[in-house]
mmCIF file of C-alpha atoms in Angstrom:
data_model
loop_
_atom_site.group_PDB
_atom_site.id
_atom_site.type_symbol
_atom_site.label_atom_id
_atom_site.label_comp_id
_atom_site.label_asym_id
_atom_site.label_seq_id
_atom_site.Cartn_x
_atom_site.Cartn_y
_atom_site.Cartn_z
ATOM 1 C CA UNK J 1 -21.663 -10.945 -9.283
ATOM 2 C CA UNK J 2 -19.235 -11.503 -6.209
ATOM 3 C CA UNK J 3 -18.494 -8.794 -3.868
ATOM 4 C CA UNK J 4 -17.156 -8.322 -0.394
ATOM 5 C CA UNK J 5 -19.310 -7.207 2.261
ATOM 6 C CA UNK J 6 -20.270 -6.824 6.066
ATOM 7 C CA UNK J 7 -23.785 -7.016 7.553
ATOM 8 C CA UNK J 8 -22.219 -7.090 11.428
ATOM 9 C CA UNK J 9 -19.465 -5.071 12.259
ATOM 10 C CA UNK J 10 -16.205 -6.475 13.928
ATOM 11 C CA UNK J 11 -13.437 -8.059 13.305
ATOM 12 C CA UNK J 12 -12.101 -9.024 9.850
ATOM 13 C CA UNK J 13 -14.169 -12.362 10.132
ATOM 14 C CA UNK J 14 -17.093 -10.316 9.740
ATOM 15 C CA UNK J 15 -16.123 -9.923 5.526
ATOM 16 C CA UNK J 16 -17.506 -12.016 3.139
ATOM 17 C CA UNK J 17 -18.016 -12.498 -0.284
ATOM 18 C CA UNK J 18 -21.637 -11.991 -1.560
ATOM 19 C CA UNK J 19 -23.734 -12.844 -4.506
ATOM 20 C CA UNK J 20 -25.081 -9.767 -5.525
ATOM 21 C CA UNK J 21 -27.080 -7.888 -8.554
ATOM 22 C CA UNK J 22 -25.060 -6.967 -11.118
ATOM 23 C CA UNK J 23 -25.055 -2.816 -11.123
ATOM 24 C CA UNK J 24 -26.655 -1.140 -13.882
ATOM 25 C CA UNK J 25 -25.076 1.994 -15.047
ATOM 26 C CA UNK J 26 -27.530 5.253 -15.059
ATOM 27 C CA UNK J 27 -27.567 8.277 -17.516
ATOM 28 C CA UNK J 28 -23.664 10.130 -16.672
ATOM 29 C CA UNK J 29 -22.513 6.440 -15.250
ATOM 30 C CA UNK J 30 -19.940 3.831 -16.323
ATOM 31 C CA UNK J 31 -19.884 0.625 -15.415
ATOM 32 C CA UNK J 32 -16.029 -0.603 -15.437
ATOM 33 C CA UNK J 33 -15.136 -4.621 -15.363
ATOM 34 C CA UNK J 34 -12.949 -4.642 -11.893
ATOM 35 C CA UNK J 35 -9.665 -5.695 -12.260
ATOM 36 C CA UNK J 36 -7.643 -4.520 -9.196
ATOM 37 C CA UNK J 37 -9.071 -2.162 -6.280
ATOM 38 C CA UNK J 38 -7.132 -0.645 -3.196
ATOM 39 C CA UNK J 39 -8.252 -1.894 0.487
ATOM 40 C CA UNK J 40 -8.093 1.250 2.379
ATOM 41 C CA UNK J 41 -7.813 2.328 6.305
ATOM 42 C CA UNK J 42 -11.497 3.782 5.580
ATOM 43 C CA UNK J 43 -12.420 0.191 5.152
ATOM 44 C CA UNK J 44 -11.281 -1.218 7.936
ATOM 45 C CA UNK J 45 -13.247 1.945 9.820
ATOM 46 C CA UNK J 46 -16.688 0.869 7.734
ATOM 47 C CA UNK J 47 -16.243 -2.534 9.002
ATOM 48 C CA UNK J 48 -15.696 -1.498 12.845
ATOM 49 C CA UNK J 49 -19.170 0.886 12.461
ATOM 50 C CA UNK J 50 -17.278 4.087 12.743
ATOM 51 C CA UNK J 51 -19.406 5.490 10.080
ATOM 52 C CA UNK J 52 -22.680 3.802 11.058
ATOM 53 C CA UNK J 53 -24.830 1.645 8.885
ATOM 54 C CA UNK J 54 -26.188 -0.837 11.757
ATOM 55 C CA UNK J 55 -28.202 -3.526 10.257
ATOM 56 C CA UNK J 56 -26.989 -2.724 6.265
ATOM 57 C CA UNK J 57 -25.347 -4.548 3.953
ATOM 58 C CA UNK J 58 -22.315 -2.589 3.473
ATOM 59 C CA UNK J 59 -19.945 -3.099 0.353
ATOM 60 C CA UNK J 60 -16.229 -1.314 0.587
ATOM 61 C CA UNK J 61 -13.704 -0.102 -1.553
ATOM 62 C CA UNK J 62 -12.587 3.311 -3.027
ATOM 63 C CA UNK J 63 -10.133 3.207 -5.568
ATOM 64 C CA UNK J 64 -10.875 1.316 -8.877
ATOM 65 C CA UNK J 65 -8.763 0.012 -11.789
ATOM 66 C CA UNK J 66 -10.291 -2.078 -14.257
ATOM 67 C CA UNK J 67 -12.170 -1.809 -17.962
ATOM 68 C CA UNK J 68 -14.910 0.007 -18.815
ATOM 69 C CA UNK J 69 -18.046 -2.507 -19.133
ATOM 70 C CA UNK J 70 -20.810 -0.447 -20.520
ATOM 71 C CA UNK J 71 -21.758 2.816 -20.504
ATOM 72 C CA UNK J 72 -25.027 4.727 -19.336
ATOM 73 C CA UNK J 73 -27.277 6.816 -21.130
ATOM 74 C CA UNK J 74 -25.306 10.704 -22.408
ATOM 75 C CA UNK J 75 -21.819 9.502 -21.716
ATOM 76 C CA UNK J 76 -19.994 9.730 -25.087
ATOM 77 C CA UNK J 77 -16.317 10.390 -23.287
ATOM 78 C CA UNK J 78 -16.015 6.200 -22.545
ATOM 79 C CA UNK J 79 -16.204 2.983 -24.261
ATOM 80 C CA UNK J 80 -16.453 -0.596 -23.620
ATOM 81 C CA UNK J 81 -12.907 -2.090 -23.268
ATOM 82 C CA UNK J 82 -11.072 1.347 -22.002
ATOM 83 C CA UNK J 83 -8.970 1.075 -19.443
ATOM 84 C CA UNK J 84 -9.654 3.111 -16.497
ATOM 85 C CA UNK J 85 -8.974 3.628 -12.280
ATOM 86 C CA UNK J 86 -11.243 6.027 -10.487
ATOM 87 C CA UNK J 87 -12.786 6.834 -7.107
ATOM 88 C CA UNK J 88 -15.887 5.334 -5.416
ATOM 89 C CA UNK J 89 -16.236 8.440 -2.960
ATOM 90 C CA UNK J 90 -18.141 7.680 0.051
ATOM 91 C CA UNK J 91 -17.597 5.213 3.125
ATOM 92 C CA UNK J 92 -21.134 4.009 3.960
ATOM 93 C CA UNK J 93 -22.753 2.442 0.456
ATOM 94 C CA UNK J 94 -23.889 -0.718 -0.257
ATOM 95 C CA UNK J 95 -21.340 -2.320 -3.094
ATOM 96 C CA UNK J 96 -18.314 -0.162 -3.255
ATOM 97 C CA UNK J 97 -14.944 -1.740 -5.581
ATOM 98 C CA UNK J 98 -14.655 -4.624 -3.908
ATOM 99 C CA UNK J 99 -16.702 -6.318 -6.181
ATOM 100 C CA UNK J 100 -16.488 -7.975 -9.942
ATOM 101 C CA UNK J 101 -17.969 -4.678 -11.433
ATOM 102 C CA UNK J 102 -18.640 -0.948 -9.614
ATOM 103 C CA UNK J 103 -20.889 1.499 -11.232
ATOM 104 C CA UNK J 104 -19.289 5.280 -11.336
ATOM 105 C CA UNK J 105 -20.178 8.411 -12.318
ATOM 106 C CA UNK J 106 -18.207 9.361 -15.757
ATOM 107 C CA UNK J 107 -16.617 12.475 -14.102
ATOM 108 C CA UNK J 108 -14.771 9.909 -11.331
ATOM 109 C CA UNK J 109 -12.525 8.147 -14.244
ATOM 110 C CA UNK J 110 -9.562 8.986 -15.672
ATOM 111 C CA UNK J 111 -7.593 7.104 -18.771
ATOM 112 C CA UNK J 112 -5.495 4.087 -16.869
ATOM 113 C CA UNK J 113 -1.490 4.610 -16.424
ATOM 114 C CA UNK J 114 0.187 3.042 -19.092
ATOM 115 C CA UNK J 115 3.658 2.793 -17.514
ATOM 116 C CA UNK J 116 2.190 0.275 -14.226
ATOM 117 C CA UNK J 117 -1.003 -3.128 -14.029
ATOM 118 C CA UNK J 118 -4.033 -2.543 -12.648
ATOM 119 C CA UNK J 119 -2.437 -3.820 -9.457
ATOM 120 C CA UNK J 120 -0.312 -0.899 -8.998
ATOM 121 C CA UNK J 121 -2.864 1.656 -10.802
ATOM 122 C CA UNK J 122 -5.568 0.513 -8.162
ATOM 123 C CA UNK J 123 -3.344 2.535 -5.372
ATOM 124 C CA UNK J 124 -3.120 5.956 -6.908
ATOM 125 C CA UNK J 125 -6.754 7.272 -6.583
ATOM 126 C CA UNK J 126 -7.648 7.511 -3.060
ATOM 127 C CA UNK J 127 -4.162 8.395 -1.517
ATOM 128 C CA UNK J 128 -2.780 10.582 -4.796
ATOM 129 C CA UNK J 129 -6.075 12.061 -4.824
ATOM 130 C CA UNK J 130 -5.614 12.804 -0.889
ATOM 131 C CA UNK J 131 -2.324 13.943 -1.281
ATOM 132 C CA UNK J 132 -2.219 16.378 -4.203
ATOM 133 C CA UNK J 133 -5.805 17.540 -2.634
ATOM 134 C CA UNK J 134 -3.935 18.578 0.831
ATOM 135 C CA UNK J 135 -1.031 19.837 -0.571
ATOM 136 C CA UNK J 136 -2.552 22.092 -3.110
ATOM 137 C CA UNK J 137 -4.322 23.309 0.246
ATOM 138 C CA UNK J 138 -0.972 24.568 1.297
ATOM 139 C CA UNK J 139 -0.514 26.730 -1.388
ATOM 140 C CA UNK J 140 3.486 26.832 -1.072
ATOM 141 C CA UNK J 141 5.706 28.322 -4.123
ATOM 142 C CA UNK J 142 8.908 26.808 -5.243
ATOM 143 C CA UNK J 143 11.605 26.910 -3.104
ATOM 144 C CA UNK J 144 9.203 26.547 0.012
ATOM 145 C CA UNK J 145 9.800 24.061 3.041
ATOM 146 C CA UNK J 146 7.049 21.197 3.610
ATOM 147 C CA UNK J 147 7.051 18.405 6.228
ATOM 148 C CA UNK J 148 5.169 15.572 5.733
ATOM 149 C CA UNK J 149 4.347 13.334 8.760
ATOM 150 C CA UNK J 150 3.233 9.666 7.838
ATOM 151 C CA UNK J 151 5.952 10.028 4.722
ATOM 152 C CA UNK J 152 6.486 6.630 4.566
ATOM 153 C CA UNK J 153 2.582 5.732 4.380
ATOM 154 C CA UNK J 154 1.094 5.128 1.173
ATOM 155 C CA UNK J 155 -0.764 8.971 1.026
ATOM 156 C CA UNK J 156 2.207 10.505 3.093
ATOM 157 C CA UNK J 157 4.747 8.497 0.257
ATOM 158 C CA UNK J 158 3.244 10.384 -2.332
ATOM 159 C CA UNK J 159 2.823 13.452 -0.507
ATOM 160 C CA UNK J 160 6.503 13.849 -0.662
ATOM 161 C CA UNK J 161 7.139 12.839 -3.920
ATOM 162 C CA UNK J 162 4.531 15.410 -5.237
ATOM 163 C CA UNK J 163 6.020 17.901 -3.187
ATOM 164 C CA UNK J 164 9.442 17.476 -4.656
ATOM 165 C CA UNK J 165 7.825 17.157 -8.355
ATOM 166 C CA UNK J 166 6.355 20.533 -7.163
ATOM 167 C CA UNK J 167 9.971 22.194 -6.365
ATOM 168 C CA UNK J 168 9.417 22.078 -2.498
ATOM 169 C CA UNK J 169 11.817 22.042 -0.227
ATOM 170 C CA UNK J 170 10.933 18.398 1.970
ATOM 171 C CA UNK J 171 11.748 16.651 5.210
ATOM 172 C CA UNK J 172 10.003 13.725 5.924
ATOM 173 C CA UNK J 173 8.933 12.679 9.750
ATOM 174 C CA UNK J 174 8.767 9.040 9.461
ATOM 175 C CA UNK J 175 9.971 5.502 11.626
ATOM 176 C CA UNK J 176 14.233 5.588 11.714
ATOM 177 C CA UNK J 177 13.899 2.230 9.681
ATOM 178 C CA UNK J 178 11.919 4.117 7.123
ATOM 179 C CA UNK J 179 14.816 6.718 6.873
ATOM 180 C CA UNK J 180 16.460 4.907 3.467
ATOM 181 C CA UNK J 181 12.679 4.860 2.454
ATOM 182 C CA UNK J 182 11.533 8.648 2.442
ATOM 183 C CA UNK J 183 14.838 10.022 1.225
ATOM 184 C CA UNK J 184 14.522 7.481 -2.003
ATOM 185 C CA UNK J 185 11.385 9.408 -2.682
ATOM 186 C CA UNK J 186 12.970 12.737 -2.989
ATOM 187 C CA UNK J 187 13.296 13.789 1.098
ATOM 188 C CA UNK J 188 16.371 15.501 1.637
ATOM 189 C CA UNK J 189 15.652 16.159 5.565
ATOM 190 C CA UNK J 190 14.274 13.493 7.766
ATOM 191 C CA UNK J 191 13.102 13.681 11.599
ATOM 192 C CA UNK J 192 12.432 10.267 13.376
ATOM 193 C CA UNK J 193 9.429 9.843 14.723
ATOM 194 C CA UNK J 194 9.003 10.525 18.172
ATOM 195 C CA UNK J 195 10.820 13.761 17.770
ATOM 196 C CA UNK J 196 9.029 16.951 18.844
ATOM 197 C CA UNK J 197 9.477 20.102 16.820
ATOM 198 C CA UNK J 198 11.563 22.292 19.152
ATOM 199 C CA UNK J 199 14.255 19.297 19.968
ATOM 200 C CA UNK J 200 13.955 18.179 15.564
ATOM 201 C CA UNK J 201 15.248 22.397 15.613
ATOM 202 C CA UNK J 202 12.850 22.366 12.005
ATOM 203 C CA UNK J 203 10.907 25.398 11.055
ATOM 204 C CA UNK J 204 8.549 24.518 7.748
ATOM 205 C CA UNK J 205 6.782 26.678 5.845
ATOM 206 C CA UNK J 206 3.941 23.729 5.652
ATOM 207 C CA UNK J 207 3.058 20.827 7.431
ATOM 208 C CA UNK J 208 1.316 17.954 5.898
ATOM 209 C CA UNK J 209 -0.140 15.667 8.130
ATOM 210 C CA UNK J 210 -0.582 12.373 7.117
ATOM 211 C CA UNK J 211 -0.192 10.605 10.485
ATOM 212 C CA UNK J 212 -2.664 12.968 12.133
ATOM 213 C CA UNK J 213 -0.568 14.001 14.279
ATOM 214 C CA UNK J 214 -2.486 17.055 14.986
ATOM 215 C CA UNK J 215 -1.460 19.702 17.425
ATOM 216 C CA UNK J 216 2.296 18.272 17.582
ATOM 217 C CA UNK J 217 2.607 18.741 14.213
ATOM 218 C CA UNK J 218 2.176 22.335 14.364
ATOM 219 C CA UNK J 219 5.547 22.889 16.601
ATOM 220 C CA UNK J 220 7.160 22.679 13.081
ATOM 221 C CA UNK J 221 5.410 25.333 11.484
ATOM 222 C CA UNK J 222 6.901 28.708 11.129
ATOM 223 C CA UNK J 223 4.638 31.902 12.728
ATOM 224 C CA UNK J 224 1.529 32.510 10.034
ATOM 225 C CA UNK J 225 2.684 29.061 8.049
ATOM 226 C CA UNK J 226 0.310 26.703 7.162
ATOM 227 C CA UNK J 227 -1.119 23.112 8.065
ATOM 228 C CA UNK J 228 -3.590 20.765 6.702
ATOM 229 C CA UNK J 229 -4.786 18.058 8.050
ATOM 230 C CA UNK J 230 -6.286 14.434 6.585
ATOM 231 C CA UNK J 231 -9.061 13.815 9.239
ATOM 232 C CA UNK J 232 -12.598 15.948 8.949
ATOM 233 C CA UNK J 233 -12.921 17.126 12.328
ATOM 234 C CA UNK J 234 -9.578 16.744 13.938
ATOM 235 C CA UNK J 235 -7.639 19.945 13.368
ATOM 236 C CA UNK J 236 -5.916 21.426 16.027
ATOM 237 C CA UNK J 237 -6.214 24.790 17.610
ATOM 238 C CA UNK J 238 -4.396 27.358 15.145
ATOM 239 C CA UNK J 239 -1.611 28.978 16.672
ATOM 240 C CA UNK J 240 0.953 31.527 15.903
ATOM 241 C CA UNK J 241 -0.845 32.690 13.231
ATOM 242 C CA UNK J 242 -0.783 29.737 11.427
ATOM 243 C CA UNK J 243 -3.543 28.629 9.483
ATOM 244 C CA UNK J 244 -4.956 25.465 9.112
ATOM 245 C CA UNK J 245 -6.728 23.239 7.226
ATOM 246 C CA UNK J 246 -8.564 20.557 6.202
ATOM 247 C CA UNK J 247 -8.608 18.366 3.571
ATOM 248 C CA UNK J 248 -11.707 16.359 1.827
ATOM 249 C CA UNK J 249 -10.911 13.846 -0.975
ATOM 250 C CA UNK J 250 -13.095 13.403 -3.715
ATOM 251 C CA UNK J 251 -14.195 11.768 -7.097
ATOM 252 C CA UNK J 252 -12.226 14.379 -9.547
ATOM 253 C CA UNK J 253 -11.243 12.542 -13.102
ATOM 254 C CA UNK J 254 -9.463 15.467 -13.928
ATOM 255 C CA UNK J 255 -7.515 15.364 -11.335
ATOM 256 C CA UNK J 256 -6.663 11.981 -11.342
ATOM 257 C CA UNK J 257 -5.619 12.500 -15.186
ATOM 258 C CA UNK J 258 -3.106 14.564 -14.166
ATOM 259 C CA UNK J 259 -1.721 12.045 -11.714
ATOM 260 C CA UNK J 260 -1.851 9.307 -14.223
ATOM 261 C CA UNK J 261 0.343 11.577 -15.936
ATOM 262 C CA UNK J 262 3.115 12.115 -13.277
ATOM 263 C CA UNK J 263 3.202 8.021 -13.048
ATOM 264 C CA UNK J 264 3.738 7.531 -16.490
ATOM 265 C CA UNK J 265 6.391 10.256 -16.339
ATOM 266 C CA UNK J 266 7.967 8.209 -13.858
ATOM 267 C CA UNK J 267 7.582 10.954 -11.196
ATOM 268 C CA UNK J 268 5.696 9.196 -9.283
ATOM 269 C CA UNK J 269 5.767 5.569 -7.382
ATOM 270 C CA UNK J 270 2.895 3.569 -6.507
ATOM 271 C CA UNK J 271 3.908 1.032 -3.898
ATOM 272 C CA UNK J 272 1.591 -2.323 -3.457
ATOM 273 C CA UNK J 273 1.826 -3.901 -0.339
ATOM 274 C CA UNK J 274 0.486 -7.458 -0.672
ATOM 275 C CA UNK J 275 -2.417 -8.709 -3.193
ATOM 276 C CA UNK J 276 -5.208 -10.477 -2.456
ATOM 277 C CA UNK J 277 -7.829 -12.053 -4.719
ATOM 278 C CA UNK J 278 -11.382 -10.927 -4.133
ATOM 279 C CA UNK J 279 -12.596 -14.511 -2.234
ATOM 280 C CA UNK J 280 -10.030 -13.869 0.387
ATOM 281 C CA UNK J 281 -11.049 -10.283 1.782
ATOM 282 C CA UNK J 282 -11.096 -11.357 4.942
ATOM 283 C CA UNK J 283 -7.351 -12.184 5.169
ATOM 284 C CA UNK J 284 -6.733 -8.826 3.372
ATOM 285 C CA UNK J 285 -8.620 -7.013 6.056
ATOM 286 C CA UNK J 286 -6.311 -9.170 8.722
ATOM 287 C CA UNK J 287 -3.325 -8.344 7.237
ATOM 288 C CA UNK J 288 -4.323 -4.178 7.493
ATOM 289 C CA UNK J 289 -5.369 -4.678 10.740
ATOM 290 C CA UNK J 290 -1.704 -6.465 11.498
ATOM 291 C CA UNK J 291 0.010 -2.810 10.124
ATOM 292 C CA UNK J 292 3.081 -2.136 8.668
ATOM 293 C CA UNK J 293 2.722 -2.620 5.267
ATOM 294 C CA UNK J 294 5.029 -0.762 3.438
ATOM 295 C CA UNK J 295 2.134 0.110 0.524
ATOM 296 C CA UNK J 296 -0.968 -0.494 0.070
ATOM 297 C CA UNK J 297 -3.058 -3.840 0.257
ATOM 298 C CA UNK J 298 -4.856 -4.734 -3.417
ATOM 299 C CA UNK J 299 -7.337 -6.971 -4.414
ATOM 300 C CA UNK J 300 -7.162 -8.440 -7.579
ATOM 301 C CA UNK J 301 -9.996 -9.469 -9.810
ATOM 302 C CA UNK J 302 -8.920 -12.258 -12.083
#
């Protein structure tokens, strides 16, 4: 089968497209026919070595939409011809969704929205996932303040809109040009970018911080409030008595059902940014490393 993949790391000349073996699903695994799949930031990171992996063959690609191909030994909730997304957790493996077909494990996969393709259902696992991970960190009631940095990024996009689904309070720190953007997703409060906390005169029960903004973030957190961040290892300092957080995506099906659920509901939209078919992975990894896509890049599968 085809699939993209690096053996230097670089720029994104160093992606290609691969003849590979065809994955073979193990007992608790599902192979799923690749229809659609997300290109990530984390790729672009994998391809520049940030994660290691010197010498490898390394494959990319997190989130999944696509069929269900066949089915490995004990799994009895999946059959050939479902249609399913998922996560591919992990950032240094050797085929990851990129690819024609991607072996998971059963418990990654959830039923495919019905409401949106496999275009737009390959966006929803890594950043919803990311998203209703960090903001479930918070731990805020209805009727609670949260400000999302990033909101107008495809994890910081959703961010919001869960928060409103959730009853929060939101204001949304984004680019001025992205004002229109953030308050169509339920924001009611915005803060340009740029702004710091004591000028933006905004005191949140929770930050949620998508851009990584890190320790300027926290100037908008009430004393003993809360923060989480999106980057292992960057947190800042806690202050105030605030406490914060970190938050680690992974492959939940559950989860992921119950996102599948808020799309279909229509309380949640999934933004693509540009598609790209599967040969041309290269000029998909050019156009992320260009920025400023207003959703996220998608390979298709045909």
């Amino acid at each position: 089968m085809d699939a993209a993949v690096v053996t230097a790391f670089g720029g994104p000349e160093q992606v290609v497209t691969a003849k590979v073996p065809l994955p073979v699903p193990g007992a608790g695994q599902v192979r799923v026919r690749v229809r659609a799949a997300g290109l990530n930031p984390v790729d672009a990171l994998v391809r520049l070595g940030v994660f290691g992996g010197e010498g490898e063959r390394l494959g990319f690609g997190w989130d999944v939409a696509g069929e269900v191909d066949a089915v490995g030994a004990g799994v009895i909730d999946w059959s050939a011809g479902q249609r399913v997304v998922g996560l591919h957790y992990g950032a240094v493996k050797e085929l990851g969704t990129h690819a024609e077909y991607v072996v998971l494990d059963e418990g990654a996969l959830a039923a495919a929205p019905e409401s949106v393709d496999a275009t737009a259902a390959a966006v929803l696992p890594l950043s919803g996932l990311t998203a209703a991970r960090a903001l479930g960190q918070l731990g805020l009631a209805g009727g609670e303040s949260v400000l999302v940095t990033g909101a107008a990024g495809m994890v910081g996009g959703l961010a919001v809109q869960l928060a409103v689904h959730a009853g929060l309070k939101v204001t949304a720190l984004a680019a001025p040009a992205d004002e229109e953007l953030v308050r169509s997703l339920g924001a009611t409060d915005f803060v340009p970018r740029g702004t710091a906390g004591a000028d933006a005169g905004v005191r949140v029960d929770g930050v949620l911080d998508a851009a990584v903004l890190g320790e300027a973030a926290l100037d908008f957190v009430r004393d003993g409030g809360g923060y989480v961040g999106l980057r292992p290892g960057g947190a800042p300092a806690p202050v105030r008595g605030i406490r914060v957080l970190e938050q680690e995506v992974a492959a939940d099906g559950a989860h992921l059902a119950r996102l599948v659920s808020l799309v279909d509901e229509g309380a949640l939209t999934l933004r693509v940014g540009g598609t790209y078919a599967l040969a041309d992975a290269a000029g998909a990894h050019a156009r992320l490393a260009e920025g400023g896509a207003r959703g996220r890049l998608v390979l298709t599968v045909a």
